[in-house]
Short mmCIF file of C-alpha atoms and ligand atoms in Angstrom, two decimals:
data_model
loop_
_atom_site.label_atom_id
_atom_site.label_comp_id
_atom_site.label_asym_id
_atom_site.label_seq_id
_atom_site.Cartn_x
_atom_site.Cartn_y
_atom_site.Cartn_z
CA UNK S 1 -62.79 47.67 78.03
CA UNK S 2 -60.71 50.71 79.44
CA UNK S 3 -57.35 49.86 80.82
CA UNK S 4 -57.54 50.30 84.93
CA UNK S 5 -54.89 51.14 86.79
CA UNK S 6 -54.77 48.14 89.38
CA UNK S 7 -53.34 48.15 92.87
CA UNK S 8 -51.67 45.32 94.63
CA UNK S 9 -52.79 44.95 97.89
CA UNK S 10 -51.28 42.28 100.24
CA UNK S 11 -53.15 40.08 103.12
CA UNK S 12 -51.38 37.26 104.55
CA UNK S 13 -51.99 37.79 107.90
CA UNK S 14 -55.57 39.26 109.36
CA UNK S 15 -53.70 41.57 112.04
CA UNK S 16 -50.50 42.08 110.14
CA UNK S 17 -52.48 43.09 106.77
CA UNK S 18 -55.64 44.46 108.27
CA UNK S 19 -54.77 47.89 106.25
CA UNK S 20 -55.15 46.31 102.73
CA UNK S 21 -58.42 44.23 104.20
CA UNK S 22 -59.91 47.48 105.13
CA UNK S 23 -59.37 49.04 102.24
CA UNK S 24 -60.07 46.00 99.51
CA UNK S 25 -63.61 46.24 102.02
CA UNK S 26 -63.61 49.49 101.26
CA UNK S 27 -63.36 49.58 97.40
CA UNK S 28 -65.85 46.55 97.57
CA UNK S 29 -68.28 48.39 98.84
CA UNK S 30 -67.52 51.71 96.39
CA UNK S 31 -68.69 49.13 93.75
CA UNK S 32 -65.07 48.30 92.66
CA UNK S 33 -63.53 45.15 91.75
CA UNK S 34 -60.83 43.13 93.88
CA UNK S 35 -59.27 39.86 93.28
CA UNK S 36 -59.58 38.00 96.91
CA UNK S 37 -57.79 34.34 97.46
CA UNK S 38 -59.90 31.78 98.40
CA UNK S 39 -59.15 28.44 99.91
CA UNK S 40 -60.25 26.95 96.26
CA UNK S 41 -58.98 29.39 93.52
CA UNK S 42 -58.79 33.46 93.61
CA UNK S 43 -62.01 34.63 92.94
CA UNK S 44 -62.81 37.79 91.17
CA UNK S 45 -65.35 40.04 93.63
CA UNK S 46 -67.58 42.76 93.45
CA UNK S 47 -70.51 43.33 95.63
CA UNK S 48 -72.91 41.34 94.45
CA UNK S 49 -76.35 43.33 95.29
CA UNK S 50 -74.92 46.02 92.51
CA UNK S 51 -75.42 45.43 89.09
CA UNK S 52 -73.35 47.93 87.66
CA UNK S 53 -70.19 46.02 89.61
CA UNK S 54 -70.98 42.98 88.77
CA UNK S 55 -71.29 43.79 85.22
CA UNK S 56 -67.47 44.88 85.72
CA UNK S 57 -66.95 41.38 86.38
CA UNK S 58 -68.05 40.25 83.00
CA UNK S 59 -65.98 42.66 81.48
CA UNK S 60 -62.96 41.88 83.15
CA UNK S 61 -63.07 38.18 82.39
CA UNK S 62 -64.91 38.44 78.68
CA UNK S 63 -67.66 35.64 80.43
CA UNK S 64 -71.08 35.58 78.76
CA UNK S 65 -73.48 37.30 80.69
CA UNK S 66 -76.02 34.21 81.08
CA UNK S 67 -72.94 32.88 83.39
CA UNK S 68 -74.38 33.10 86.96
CA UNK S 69 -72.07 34.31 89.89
CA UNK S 70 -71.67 32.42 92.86
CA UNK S 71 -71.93 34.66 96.47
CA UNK S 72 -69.65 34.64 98.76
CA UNK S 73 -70.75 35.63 102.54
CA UNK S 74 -68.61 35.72 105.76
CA UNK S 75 -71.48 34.24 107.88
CA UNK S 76 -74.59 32.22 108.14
CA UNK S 77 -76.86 34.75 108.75
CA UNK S 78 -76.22 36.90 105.96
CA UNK S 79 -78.10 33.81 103.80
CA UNK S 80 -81.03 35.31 105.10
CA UNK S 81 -81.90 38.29 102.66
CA UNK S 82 -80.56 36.30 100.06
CA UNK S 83 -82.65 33.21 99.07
CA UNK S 84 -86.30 32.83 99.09
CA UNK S 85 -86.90 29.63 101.07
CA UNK S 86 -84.80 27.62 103.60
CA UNK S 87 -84.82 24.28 102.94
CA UNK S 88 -83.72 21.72 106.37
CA UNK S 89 -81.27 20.60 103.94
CA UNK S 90 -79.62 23.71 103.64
CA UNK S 91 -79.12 23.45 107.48
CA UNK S 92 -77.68 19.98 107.26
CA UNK S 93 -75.14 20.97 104.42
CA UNK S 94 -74.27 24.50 106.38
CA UNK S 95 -73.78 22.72 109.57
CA UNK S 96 -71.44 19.70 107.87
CA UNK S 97 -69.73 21.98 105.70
CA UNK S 98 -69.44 25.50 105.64
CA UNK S 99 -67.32 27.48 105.90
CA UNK S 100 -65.88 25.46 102.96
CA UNK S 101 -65.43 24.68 99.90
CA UNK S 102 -69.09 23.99 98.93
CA UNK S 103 -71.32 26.47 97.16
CA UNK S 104 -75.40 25.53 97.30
CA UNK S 105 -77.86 26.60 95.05
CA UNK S 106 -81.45 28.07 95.97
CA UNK S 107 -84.39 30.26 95.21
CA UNK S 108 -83.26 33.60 94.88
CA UNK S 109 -84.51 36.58 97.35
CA UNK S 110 -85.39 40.29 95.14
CA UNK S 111 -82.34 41.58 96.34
CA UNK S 112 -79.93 39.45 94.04
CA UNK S 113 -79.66 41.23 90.71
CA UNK S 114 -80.61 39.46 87.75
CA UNK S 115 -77.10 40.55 86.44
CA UNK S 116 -75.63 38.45 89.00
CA UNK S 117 -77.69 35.00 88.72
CA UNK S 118 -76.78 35.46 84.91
CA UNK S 119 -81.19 35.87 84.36
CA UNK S 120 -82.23 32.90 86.92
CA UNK S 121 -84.89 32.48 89.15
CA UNK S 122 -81.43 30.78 91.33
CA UNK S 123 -78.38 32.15 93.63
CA UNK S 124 -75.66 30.62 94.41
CA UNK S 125 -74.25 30.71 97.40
CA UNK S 126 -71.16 30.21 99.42
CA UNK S 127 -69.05 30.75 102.68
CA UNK S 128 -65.32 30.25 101.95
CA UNK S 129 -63.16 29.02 104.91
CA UNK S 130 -60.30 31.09 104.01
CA UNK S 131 -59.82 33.74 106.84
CA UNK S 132 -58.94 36.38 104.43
CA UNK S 133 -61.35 36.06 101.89
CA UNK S 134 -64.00 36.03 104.75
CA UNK S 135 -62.46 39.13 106.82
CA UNK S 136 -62.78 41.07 102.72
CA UNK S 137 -66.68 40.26 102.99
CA UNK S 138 -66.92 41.42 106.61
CA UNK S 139 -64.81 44.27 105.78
CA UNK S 140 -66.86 45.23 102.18
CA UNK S 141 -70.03 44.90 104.61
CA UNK S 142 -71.64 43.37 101.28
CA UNK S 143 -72.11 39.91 100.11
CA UNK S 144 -69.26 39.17 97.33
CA UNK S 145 -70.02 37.86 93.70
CA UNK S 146 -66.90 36.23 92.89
CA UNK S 147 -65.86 33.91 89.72
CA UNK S 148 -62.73 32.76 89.31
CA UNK S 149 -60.08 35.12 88.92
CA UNK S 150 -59.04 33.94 85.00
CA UNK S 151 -59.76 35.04 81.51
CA UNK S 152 -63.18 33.08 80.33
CA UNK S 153 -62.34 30.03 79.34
CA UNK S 154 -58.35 29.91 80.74
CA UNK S 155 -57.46 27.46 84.14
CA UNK S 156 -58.41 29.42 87.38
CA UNK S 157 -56.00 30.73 89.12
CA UNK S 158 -54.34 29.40 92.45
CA UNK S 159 -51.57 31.96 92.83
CA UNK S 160 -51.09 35.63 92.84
CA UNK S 161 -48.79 35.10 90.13
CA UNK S 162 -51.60 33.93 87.87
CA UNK S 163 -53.96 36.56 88.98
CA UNK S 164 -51.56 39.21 87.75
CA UNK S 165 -50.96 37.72 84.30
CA UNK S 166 -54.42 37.53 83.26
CA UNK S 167 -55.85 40.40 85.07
CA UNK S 168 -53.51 43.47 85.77
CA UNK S 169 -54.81 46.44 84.10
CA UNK S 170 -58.50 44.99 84.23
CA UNK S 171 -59.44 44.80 88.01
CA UNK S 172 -59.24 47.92 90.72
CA UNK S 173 -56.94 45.74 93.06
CA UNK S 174 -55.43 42.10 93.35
CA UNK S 175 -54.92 40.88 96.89
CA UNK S 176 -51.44 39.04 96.83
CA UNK S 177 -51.68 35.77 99.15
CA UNK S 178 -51.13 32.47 99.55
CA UNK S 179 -51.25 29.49 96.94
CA UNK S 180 -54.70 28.26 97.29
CA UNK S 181 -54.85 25.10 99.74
CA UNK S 182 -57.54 23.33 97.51
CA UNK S 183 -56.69 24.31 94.26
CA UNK S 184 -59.93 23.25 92.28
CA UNK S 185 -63.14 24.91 92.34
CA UNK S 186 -65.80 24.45 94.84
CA UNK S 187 -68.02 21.56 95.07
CA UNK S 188 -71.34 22.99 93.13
CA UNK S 189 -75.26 21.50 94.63
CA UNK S 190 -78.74 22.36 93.61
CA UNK S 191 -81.26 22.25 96.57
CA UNK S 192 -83.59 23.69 93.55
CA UNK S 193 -84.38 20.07 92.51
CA UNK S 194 -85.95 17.04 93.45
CA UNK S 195 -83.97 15.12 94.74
CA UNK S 196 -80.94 17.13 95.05
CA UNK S 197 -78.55 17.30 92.53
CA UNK S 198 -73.95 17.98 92.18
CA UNK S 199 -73.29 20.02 89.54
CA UNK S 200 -69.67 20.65 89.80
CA UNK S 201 -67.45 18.15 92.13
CA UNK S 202 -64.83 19.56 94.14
CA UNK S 203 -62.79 18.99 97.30
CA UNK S 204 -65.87 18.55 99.19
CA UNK S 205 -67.22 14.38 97.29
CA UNK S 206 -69.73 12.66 96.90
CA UNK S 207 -69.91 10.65 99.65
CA UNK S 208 -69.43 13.21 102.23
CA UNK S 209 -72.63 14.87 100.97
CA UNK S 210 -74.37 11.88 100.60
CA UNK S 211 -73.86 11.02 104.60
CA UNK S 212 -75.87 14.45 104.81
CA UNK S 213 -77.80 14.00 101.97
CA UNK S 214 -78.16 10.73 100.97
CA UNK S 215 -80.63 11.26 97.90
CA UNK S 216 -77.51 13.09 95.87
CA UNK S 217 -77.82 12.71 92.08
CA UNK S 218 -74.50 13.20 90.18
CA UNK S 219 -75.29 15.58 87.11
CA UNK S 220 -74.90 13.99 83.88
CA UNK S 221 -72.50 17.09 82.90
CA UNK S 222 -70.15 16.32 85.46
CA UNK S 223 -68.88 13.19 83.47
CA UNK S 224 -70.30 14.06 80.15
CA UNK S 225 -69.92 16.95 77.20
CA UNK S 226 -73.04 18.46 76.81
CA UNK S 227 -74.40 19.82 73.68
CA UNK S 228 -75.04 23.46 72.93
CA UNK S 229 -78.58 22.51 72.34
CA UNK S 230 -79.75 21.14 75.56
CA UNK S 231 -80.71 22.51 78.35
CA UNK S 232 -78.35 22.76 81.44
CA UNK S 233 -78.80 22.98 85.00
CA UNK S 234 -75.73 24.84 85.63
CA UNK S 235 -74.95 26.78 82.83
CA UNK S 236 -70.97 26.60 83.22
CA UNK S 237 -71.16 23.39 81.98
CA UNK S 238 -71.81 24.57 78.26
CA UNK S 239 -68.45 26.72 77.84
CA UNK S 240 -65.38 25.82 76.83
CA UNK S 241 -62.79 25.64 79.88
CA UNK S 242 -59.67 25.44 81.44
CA UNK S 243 -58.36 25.26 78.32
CA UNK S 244 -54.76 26.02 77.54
CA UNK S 245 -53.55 26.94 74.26
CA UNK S 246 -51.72 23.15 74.32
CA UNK S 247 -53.86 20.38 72.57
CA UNK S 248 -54.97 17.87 75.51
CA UNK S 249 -55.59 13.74 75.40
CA UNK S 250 -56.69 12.64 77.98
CA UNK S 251 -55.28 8.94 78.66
CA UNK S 252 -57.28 6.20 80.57
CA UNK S 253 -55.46 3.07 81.41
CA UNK S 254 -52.71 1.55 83.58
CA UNK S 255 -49.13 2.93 84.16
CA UNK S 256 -47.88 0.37 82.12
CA UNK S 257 -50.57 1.59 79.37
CA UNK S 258 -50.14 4.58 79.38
CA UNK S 259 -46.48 4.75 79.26
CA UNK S 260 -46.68 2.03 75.95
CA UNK S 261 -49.13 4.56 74.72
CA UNK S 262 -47.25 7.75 75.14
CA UNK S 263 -44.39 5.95 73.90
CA UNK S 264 -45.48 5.30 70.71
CA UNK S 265 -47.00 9.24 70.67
CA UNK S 266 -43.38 10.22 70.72
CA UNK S 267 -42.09 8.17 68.26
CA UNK S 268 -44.12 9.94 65.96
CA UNK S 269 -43.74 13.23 67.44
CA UNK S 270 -40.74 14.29 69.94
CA UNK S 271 -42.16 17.58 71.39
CA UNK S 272 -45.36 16.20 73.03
CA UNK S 273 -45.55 15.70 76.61
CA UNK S 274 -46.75 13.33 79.16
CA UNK S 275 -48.23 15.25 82.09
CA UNK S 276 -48.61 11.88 84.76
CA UNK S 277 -47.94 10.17 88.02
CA UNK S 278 -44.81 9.83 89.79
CA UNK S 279 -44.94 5.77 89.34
CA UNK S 280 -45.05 6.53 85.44
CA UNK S 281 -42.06 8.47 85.68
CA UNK S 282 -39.62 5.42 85.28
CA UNK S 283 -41.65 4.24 82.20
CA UNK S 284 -42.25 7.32 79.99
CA UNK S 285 -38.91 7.96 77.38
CA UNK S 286 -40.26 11.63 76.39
CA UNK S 287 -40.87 14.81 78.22
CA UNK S 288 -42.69 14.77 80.92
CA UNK S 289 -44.62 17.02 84.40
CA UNK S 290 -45.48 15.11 86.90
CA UNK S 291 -48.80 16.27 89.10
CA UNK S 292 -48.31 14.00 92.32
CA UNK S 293 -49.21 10.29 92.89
CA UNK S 294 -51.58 7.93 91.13
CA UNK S 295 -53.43 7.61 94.31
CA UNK S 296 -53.29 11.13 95.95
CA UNK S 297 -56.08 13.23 94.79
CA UNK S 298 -55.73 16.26 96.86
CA UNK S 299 -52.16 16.89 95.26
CA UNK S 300 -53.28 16.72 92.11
CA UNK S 301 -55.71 18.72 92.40
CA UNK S 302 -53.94 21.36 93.83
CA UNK S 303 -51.19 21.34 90.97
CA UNK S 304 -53.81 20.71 88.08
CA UNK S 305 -53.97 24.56 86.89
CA UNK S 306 -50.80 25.77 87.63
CA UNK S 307 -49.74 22.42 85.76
CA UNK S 308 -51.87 23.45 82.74
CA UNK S 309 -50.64 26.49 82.70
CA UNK S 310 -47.26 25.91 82.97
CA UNK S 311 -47.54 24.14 79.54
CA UNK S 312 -48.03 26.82 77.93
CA UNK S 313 -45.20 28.91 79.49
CA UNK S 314 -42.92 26.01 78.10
CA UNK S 315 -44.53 26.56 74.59
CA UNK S 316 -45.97 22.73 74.64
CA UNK S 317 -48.23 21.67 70.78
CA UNK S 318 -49.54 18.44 72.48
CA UNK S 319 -49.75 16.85 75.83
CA UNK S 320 -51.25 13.68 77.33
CA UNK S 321 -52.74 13.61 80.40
CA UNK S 322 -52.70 10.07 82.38
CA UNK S 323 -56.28 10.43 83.86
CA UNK S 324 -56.68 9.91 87.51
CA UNK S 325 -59.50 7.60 89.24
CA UNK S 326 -63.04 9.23 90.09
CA UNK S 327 -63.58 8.22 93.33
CA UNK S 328 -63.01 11.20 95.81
CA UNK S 329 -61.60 14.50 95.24
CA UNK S 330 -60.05 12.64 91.65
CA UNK S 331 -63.74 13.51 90.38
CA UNK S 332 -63.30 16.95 90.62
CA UNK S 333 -59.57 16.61 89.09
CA UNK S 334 -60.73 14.46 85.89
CA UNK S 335 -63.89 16.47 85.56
CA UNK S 336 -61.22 19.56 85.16
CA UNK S 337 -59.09 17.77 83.10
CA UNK S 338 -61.70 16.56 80.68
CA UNK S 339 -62.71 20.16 80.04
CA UNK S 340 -59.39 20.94 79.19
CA UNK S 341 -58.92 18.18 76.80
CA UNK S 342 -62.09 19.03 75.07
CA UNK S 343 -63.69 15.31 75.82
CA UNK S 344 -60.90 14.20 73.46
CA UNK S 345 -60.23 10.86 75.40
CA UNK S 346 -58.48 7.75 74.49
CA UNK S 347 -59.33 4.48 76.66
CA UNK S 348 -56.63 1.82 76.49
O1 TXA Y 401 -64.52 27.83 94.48
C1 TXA Y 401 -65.28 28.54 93.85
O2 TXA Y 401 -66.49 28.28 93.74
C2 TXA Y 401 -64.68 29.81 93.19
C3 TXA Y 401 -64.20 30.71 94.30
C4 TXA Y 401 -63.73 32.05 93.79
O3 TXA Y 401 -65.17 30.85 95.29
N1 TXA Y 401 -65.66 30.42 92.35
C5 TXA Y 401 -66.04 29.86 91.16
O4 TXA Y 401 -66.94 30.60 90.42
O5 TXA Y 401 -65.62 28.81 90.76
P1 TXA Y 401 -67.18 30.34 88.88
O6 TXA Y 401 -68.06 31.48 88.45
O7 TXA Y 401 -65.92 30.19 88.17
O8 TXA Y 401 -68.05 29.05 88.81
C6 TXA Y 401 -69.40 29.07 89.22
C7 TXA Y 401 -70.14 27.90 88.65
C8 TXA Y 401 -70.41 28.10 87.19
O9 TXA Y 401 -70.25 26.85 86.52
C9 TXA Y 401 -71.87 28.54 87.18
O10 TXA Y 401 -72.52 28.20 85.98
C10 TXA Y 401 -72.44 27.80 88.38
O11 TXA Y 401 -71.40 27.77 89.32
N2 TXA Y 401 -73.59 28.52 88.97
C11 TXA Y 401 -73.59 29.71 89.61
N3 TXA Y 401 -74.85 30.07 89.95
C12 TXA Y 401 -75.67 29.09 89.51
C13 TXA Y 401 -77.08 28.89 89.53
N4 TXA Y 401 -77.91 29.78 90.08
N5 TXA Y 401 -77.57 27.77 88.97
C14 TXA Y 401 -76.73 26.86 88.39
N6 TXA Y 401 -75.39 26.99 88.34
C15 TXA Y 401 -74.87 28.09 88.87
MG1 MG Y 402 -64.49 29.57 86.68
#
């Protein structure tokens, strides 16, 4: 792809900034692509109704084209062109929780592009809660297709920081904001099966939607590798992910466990690292980043990416992850992490 000369725009503040919102609206709406934040990661936009934009997304993260987008819009009513049908329990999840960091999955209307449901029948669609990200979409006057803001396979990004190292020179403008609040994707369901189904977990659980929706089924991908011959309902799940260039185990066990484990790791090789709880701290003899405590999901997941990639910026071969529990937003955290390890996982 060309080289692009990107411009760094700043929003912070919706009055303060409403220059650089105006004008990432604008360059939306030329067809251009703009890195917004988002209360989950920084997503990578482009108006989604234009095919030729959205294939600029593609190209700026190298993602295979049979990828679909998800849609960001500002407000409810904008669903309306959008899907084909309008399920009741679209209005329960809407009402419970959006805007948010859920994204729900429905018949598509004509006016999505093919390009952008990566060739399904589907659309995906979601309202973020961040002000900024939703004053862009008012602004661009256009729903937004918007991936995460990394390379194709690299963890998303939650900073500006990370934005700019994997994506100056290949967007039209990054918006410089915040950290992202959440830090892990959003929360993923199908309303296109019966019953309902999550396909990605995220800050929004289980057993919120099931108070809404109490038919839920979890996805077997969330918790399982799938082949590259079977058929899956959210394509995503297939590609390699969050990966850094650092080999991952993921360790399941005890803090006591894990620290005899990692022990005997280093014994055989003094450069890995433990990347764990603050209780394992005291137990662990090597090198070690911690990612919050054992019990305290929404820390960890808002330090998992920047923690993976701040592996690599120390150079790390090999590190071992001490896995967290699945029960709340720690499904979303170890259904990261197990991408990133490959489903290499060693149960003590
Ligand atoms: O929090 C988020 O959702 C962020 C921010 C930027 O909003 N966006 C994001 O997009 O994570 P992305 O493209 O990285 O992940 C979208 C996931 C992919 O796994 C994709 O396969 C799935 O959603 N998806 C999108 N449309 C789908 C559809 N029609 N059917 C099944 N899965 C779909
Ligand atoms: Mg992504």
């Amino acid at each position: 792809m060309c080289e692009k000369n990107t411009r760094l725009l700043k929003a912070y503040d919706l009055e303060a900034d409403s220059t650089d919102i105006e004008l990432a609206g604008q360059l939306l709406r030329e067809g251009k692509t703009v890195i917004i934040p988002t209360e989950t990661v920084y997503g990578l936009a482009a108006n989604a109704l234009d095919e030729t934009a959205v294939k600029q997304i593609f190209e700026a993260k190298g993602r295979p084209s049979d990828n679909p987008l998800i849609v960001h819009i500002s407000e409810l009513a904008e669903i309306d062109k959008l899907v084909a049908e309008f399920p009741k329990e679209l209005d329960l999840l809407a009402e419970s929780f959006w805007p948010g960091p859920l994204t729900i999955i429905l018949p598509k209307s004509e006016l999505i592009p093919l390009g952008t449901s990566g060739g399904l029948p589907t659309v995906a669609i979601r309202m973020p809660e961040n002000e900024v990200a939703r004053a862009i979409i008012k602004s661009a006057k256009v729903p937004l297709a918007a991936p995460s803001a990394n390379r194709s396979g690299s963890p998303s990004p939650t900073t500006f920081e990370h934005c700019v190292a994997d994506m100056d020179g290949r967007v039209d403008a990054i918006i410089e904001s915040y950290p992202c609040k959440v830090g892990v994707e959003s929360t993923v369901v199908t309303l296109c099966t019966t019953p309902p189904r999550l396909l990605r977990p995220g800050a929004v659980t289980l057993s919120q939607l099931r108070r809404v929706l109490p038919d839920l089924m979890l996805d077997r991908g969330v918790l399982n590798e799938i082949d590259n011959d079977t058929t899956v309902s959210s394509p995503g799940m297939k590609y390699k992910h969050y990966a850094p260039k650092a080999e991952i185990v993921m360790v399941k066990g005890t803090s006591d466990a894990f620290a005899k484990y990692f022990n005997s790791q280093i014994a055989k090789d003094k450069q890995c690292y433990a990347v764990c709880f603050e209780e394992d701290v005291p137990l662990v003899w090597g090198k070690y980043i911690t990612y919050g405590k054992q019990n305290d999901h929404i820390t960890q997941a808002r330090e998992i990416f920047a923690l993976l990639r701040n592996l690599d910026e120390r150079n790390v071969n090999k590190a071992f992850i001490h896995a967290p529990d699945i029960d709340g937003v720690g499904l979303a955290v170890y259904n990261r992490l197990i991408r990133s390890a490959g489903f290499n996982v060693v149960e003590l």
